[in-house]
Amino acid sequence: MTISSRPQFRTWITWFLVAALALLLVPASHAGKKDKKKKEEAPAPAKKEGIDRSKIDTSKLVWPLPPDLPRIKFVSEHFGEPQKPVEAKPQKKKQGWMDRMAGVQQRESGDPVEPSHVLGQPYGVAVDSKGRVYVGDTFVAAIFIFNTETKEVTFLRNGHEAAFRNIIGIAIDDTDRLFVADAGMHQVSVFSPQLKLESTFGADDLKRPSGIAIDSENRFAYVVDTGNETVFVYDADNFKLLRKLGGPAKKLNDDDPATFAKPTNVALDKDGNVYISDTLNNRVQIFDADGNFISMFGKAGDGPGTFQRPKGVAVDTDGHIWVVDASQCNVQIYDKEGHLLAFFGYGGGLPGQFGLPAGIAIDKNNRVIVSDQIKGRIQVFRYITDAENTTAKAELEKKKAAEAPASATGKADPEPKTAEVKQ
């Protein structure tokens, strides 16, 4: 640059600095007011995806719909830790223009130090003897432990209490030991009731372990290996391999019994029978406790009574088989003969809807917990048992009889029976 142009350059710099300061200082006061207003109008913790969930009445969210008696009730949904409240803030010290120019964010007293931890892609679900819900998250690589009554959430974290890579299935035995199937580490980790690592097993056998279930009566640990398309059966105490169930098909598209195409999950009933979701074959296969094939049900389709990607599987206290269909975004309920009894759910983010559901667990109190991967949450439902339903039917008939007008003969007019619960 020549000497003759320096005064012009200095003038240009001066005007640039004045303009920059005007942009920084004048709007800053307005921005402060705007930010304050924004904080006051910030969505409540119950809001998700632009929906104020606190205004949704879920007390009437049941399946099937009236006039049939309900068999499934929505209870709650959980995304992770409750949002931490922000305390009242004292008058903050005015921030210098140089700090604002440098992009320094001023921290105010009362701001939360750490953000709330939320689910990323939850998959495996299990419940301990105290009713706490354990959720394995494939994205966060941690176990979330929910107390659904107090809303308290604790964790078993990768790099802290444990080493995880890709958590898929989890299970809890009758002593509250936690079993975690890690597809990334090709093994199962076992934790004490105090969440201390006790042992690992399966590294020599497993390629991509997924679902896991513990037979506390026979002391078996069933591990579904999606990679090997086989179910490995271990001793639940010394973790020695006992036998294998099924295996890959010998020929492409062969769907013979006791052969699998990318199986994912496993569940047990009270008799020790084993239920395996044969995902790419769109069916559920059933074996006895000795590993003998019993039966199977399911076929490919795009509606209830058929499967597109069956994953999570569970058995309730009445012996009904609950199957999570990831692609259809629903939960279907069958009897042991494979007859559809009921179903609920479809794609969406509201309570009772699903986005790529995966895992399911049913506890001793008939709570049904379903993991929802895309929506990053678990949903809790209440199953109304056959005995409870029979009692409710009897009470309803008694009420109808008492309210029915007397006929000419002096007898109450007959009322139709309540329809069977299906949807």
CSV table of N, CA and C in Angstrom, one decimal, residues 92-172:
chain,number,residue,atom,x,y,z
A,92,LYS,N,-26.8,-9.9,36.7
A,92,LYS,CA,-25.5,-10.3,36.2
A,92,LYS,C,-24.6,-9.1,35.9
A,93,LYS,N,-23.4,-9.3,36.0
A,93,LYS,CA,-22.4,-8.2,35.6
A,93,LYS,C,-22.4,-8.0,34.1
A,94,LYS,N,-22.4,-6.8,33.7
A,94,LYS,CA,-22.4,-6.4,32.3
A,94,LYS,C,-21.1,-7.0,31.6
A,95,GLN,N,-21.4,-7.6,30.5
A,95,GLN,CA,-20.3,-8.3,29.8
A,95,GLN,C,-19.6,-7.2,28.9
A,96,GLY,N,-18.3,-7.3,28.8
A,96,GLY,CA,-17.6,-6.3,28.0
A,96,GLY,C,-17.7,-6.6,26.5
A,97,TRP,N,-17.6,-5.6,25.7
A,97,TRP,CA,-17.8,-5.7,24.3
A,97,TRP,C,-16.7,-6.6,23.7
A,98,MET,N,-15.5,-6.7,24.3
A,98,MET,CA,-14.5,-7.5,23.7
A,98,MET,C,-14.8,-9.0,23.9
A,99,ASP,N,-15.5,-9.3,25.1
A,99,ASP,CA,-15.9,-10.7,25.3
A,99,ASP,C,-17.0,-11.1,24.3
A,100,ARG,N,-17.9,-10.1,24.1
A,100,ARG,CA,-19.0,-10.4,23.2
A,100,ARG,C,-18.4,-10.6,21.8
A,101,MET,N,-17.4,-9.8,21.4
A,101,MET,CA,-16.8,-9.9,20.1
A,101,MET,C,-16.1,-11.3,19.9
A,102,ALA,N,-15.5,-11.8,21.0
A,102,ALA,CA,-14.8,-13.0,21.0
A,102,ALA,C,-15.7,-14.2,21.1
A,103,GLY,N,-17.0,-14.0,21.3
A,103,GLY,CA,-18.0,-15.1,21.4
A,103,GLY,C,-18.0,-15.8,22.8
A,104,VAL,N,-17.5,-15.1,23.8
A,104,VAL,CA,-17.4,-15.7,25.1
A,104,VAL,C,-18.9,-15.7,25.7
A,105,GLN,N,-19.3,-16.9,26.1
A,105,GLN,CA,-20.7,-17.0,26.7
A,105,GLN,C,-20.6,-16.8,28.2
A,106,GLN,N,-21.4,-15.9,28.7
A,106,GLN,CA,-21.3,-15.5,30.1
A,106,GLN,C,-22.2,-16.5,30.9
A,107,ARG,N,-21.6,-17.1,31.9
A,107,ARG,CA,-22.4,-18.1,32.8
A,107,ARG,C,-22.9,-17.3,33.9
A,108,GLU,N,-24.2,-17.5,34.2
A,108,GLU,CA,-24.9,-16.9,35.3
A,108,GLU,C,-25.0,-17.8,36.4
A,109,SER,N,-25.0,-17.3,37.7
A,109,SER,CA,-25.3,-18.1,38.8
A,109,SER,C,-26.6,-18.7,38.8
A,110,GLY,N,-26.7,-20.0,39.0
A,110,GLY,CA,-28.0,-20.7,38.9
A,110,GLY,C,-28.2,-21.5,37.7
A,111,ASP,N,-27.3,-21.3,36.6
A,111,ASP,CA,-27.4,-22.1,35.4
A,111,ASP,C,-27.1,-23.5,35.7
A,112,PRO,N,-27.7,-24.5,35.1
A,112,PRO,CA,-27.3,-25.9,35.4
A,112,PRO,C,-25.9,-26.1,34.9
A,113,VAL,N,-25.1,-26.8,35.7
A,113,VAL,CA,-23.8,-27.1,35.4
A,113,VAL,C,-23.7,-28.2,34.4
A,114,GLU,N,-24.6,-29.2,34.5
A,114,GLU,CA,-24.6,-30.3,33.5
A,114,GLU,C,-26.0,-30.4,32.9
A,115,PRO,N,-26.1,-30.8,31.6
A,115,PRO,CA,-27.4,-31.0,31.0
A,115,PRO,C,-28.0,-32.3,31.5
A,116,SER,N,-29.3,-32.4,31.3
A,116,SER,CA,-29.9,-33.7,31.7
A,116,SER,C,-29.5,-34.7,30.7
A,117,HIS,N,-29.3,-36.0,31.2
A,117,HIS,CA,-28.9,-37.1,30.3
A,117,HIS,C,-30.2,-37.8,29.8
A,118,VAL,N,-30.3,-37.9,28.5
A,118,VAL,CA,-31.5,-38.5,27.9
A,118,VAL,C,-31.2,-39.7,27.1
A,119,LEU,N,-32.2,-40.6,26.8
A,119,LEU,CA,-32.0,-41.7,26.0
A,119,LEU,C,-31.7,-41.3,24.6
A,120,GLY,N,-30.8,-42.1,23.9
A,120,GLY,CA,-30.5,-41.9,22.5
A,120,GLY,C,-31.2,-42.9,21.6
A,121,GLN,N,-30.8,-44.2,21.8
A,121,GLN,CA,-31.4,-45.3,21.0
A,121,GLN,C,-31.6,-46.5,22.0
A,122,PRO,N,-32.6,-46.4,22.8
A,122,PRO,CA,-32.8,-47.5,23.8
A,122,PRO,C,-33.2,-48.8,23.1
A,123,TYR,N,-32.7,-49.9,23.6
A,123,TYR,CA,-33.1,-51.2,23.1
A,123,TYR,C,-33.5,-52.2,24.2
A,124,GLY,N,-32.5,-52.9,24.8
A,124,GLY,CA,-32.9,-53.9,25.8
A,124,GLY,C,-33.5,-53.3,27.0
A,125,VAL,N,-34.5,-54.0,27.6
A,125,VAL,CA,-35.3,-53.6,28.8
A,125,VAL,C,-35.3,-54.8,29.8
A,126,ALA,N,-35.2,-54.5,31.1
A,126,ALA,CA,-35.4,-55.5,32.1
A,126,ALA,C,-35.8,-54.8,33.4
A,127,VAL,N,-36.4,-55.6,34.3
A,127,VAL,CA,-36.9,-55.0,35.6
A,127,VAL,C,-36.3,-55.8,36.7
A,128,ASP,N,-35.8,-55.2,37.8
A,128,ASP,CA,-35.3,-55.9,38.9
A,128,ASP,C,-36.4,-56.2,40.0
A,129,SER,N,-36.0,-56.8,41.1
A,129,SER,CA,-37.0,-57.2,42.1
A,129,SER,C,-37.6,-56.0,42.8
A,130,LYS,N,-37.0,-54.8,42.7
A,130,LYS,CA,-37.5,-53.6,43.4
A,130,LYS,C,-38.3,-52.8,42.4
A,131,GLY,N,-38.5,-53.3,41.2
A,131,GLY,CA,-39.4,-52.6,40.2
A,131,GLY,C,-38.6,-51.5,39.4
A,132,ARG,N,-37.3,-51.4,39.6
A,132,ARG,CA,-36.6,-50.5,38.8
A,132,ARG,C,-36.4,-51.0,37.4
A,133,VAL,N,-36.5,-50.1,36.4
A,133,VAL,CA,-36.5,-50.4,35.0
A,133,VAL,C,-35.1,-50.1,34.5
A,134,TYR,N,-34.4,-51.1,33.9
A,134,TYR,CA,-33.1,-51.0,33.3
A,134,TYR,C,-33.2,-50.9,31.8
A,135,VAL,N,-32.6,-50.0,31.2
A,135,VAL,CA,-32.7,-49.8,29.7
A,135,VAL,C,-31.3,-49.7,29.2
A,136,GLY,N,-30.9,-50.5,28.2
A,136,GLY,CA,-29.7,-50.5,27.5
A,136,GLY,C,-29.8,-49.6,26.3
A,137,ASP,N,-28.9,-48.6,26.2
A,137,ASP,CA,-28.9,-47.7,25.1
A,137,ASP,C,-27.7,-47.9,24.2
A,138,THR,N,-28.0,-48.2,22.9
A,138,THR,CA,-27.0,-48.6,21.9
A,138,THR,C,-26.2,-47.3,21.5
A,139,PHE,N,-26.8,-46.1,21.6
A,139,PHE,CA,-26.1,-44.9,21.1
A,139,PHE,C,-25.3,-44.3,22.2
A,140,VAL,N,-25.9,-44.2,23.4
A,140,VAL,CA,-25.2,-43.6,24.6
A,140,VAL,C,-24.2,-44.6,25.2
A,141,ALA,N,-24.3,-45.9,24.9
A,141,ALA,CA,-23.4,-46.9,25.5
A,141,ALA,C,-23.5,-46.8,27.0
A,142,ALA,N,-24.7,-46.9,27.6
A,142,ALA,CA,-24.9,-46.8,29.0
A,142,ALA,C,-26.2,-47.5,29.4
A,143,ILE,N,-26.3,-47.9,30.6
A,143,ILE,CA,-27.5,-48.5,31.2
A,143,ILE,C,-28.2,-47.4,32.0
A,144,PHE,N,-29.4,-47.0,31.6
A,144,PHE,CA,-30.2,-46.1,32.3
A,144,PHE,C,-31.1,-46.9,33.3
A,145,ILE,N,-31.1,-46.5,34.6
A,145,ILE,CA,-31.9,-47.2,35.6
A,145,ILE,C,-33.0,-46.2,36.1
A,146,PHE,N,-34.3,-46.6,35.8
A,146,PHE,CA,-35.4,-45.7,36.1
A,146,PHE,C,-36.1,-46.2,37.3
A,147,ASN,N,-36.4,-45.2,38.2
A,147,ASN,CA,-37.4,-45.4,39.3
A,147,ASN,C,-38.6,-44.7,38.8
A,148,THR,N,-39.5,-45.4,38.2
A,148,THR,CA,-40.7,-44.8,37.6
A,148,THR,C,-41.6,-44.1,38.6
A,149,GLU,N,-41.5,-44.4,39.8
A,149,GLU,CA,-42.3,-43.7,40.8
A,149,GLU,C,-41.7,-42.4,41.2
A,150,THR,N,-40.4,-42.3,41.6
A,150,THR,CA,-39.8,-41.1,42.0
A,150,THR,C,-39.2,-40.3,40.9
A,151,LYS,N,-39.2,-40.9,39.7
A,151,LYS,CA,-38.6,-40.2,38.5
A,151,LYS,C,-37.1,-40.1,38.6
A,152,GLU,N,-36.5,-40.7,39.6
A,152,GLU,CA,-35.0,-40.7,39.7
A,152,GLU,C,-34.4,-41.6,38.7
A,153,VAL,N,-33.3,-41.2,38.1
A,153,VAL,CA,-32.5,-41.9,37.1
A,153,VAL,C,-31.1,-42.1,37.5
A,154,THR,N,-30.6,-43.3,37.5
A,154,THR,CA,-29.2,-43.5,37.8
A,154,THR,C,-28.6,-44.2,36.6
A,155,PHE,N,-27.3,-44.4,36.6
A,155,PHE,CA,-26.6,-44.9,35.4
A,155,PHE,C,-25.5,-45.9,35.7
A,156,LEU,N,-25.3,-46.8,34.7
A,156,LEU,CA,-24.1,-47.6,34.6
A,156,LEU,C,-23.4,-47.2,33.3
A,157,ARG,N,-22.3,-46.5,33.5
A,157,ARG,CA,-21.7,-45.7,32.3
A,157,ARG,C,-20.5,-46.4,31.7
A,158,ASN,N,-20.4,-46.2,30.5
A,158,ASN,CA,-19.2,-46.7,29.8
A,158,ASN,C,-18.0,-45.7,30.2
A,159,GLY,N,-16.9,-46.4,30.5
A,159,GLY,CA,-15.7,-45.6,30.9
A,159,GLY,C,-15.7,-45.2,32.3
A,160,HIS,N,-16.8,-45.5,33.1
A,160,HIS,CA,-16.8,-45.2,34.5
A,160,HIS,C,-17.0,-46.5,35.3
A,161,GLU,N,-18.3,-47.0,35.4
A,161,GLU,CA,-18.5,-48.2,36.1
A,161,GLU,C,-18.3,-49.4,35.3
A,162,ALA,N,-18.2,-49.3,33.9
A,162,ALA,CA,-18.1,-50.4,33.1
A,162,ALA,C,-17.5,-50.0,31.7
A,163,ALA,N,-17.3,-51.0,30.9
A,163,ALA,CA,-16.8,-50.8,29.5
A,163,ALA,C,-17.8,-51.4,28.6
A,164,PHE,N,-18.5,-50.5,27.8
A,164,PHE,CA,-19.5,-50.9,26.8
A,164,PHE,C,-19.1,-50.4,25.4
A,165,ARG,N,-19.7,-51.0,24.4
A,165,ARG,CA,-19.5,-50.5,23.1
A,165,ARG,C,-20.8,-50.5,22.3
A,166,ASN,N,-21.6,-51.5,22.3
A,166,ASN,CA,-22.8,-51.5,21.6
A,166,ASN,C,-23.8,-52.4,22.4
A,167,ILE,N,-24.5,-51.8,23.3
A,167,ILE,CA,-25.4,-52.6,24.2
A,167,ILE,C,-26.7,-52.9,23.4
A,168,ILE,N,-27.1,-54.2,23.4
A,168,ILE,CA,-28.3,-54.6,22.7
A,168,ILE,C,-29.3,-55.2,23.8
A,169,GLY,N,-29.0,-56.4,24.2
A,169,GLY,CA,-29.9,-57.0,25.2
A,169,GLY,C,-29.5,-57.0,26.6
A,170,ILE,N,-30.4,-56.9,27.5
A,170,ILE,CA,-30.1,-57.0,29.0
A,170,ILE,C,-31.1,-57.9,29.6
A,171,ALA,N,-30.7,-58.5,30.7
A,171,ALA,CA,-31.6,-59.4,31.5
A,171,ALA,C,-31.1,-59.3,33.0
A,172,ILE,N,-32.1,-59.6,33.9
A,172,ILE,CA,-31.8,-59.6,35.3
A,172,ILE,C,-32.3,-61.0,35.9
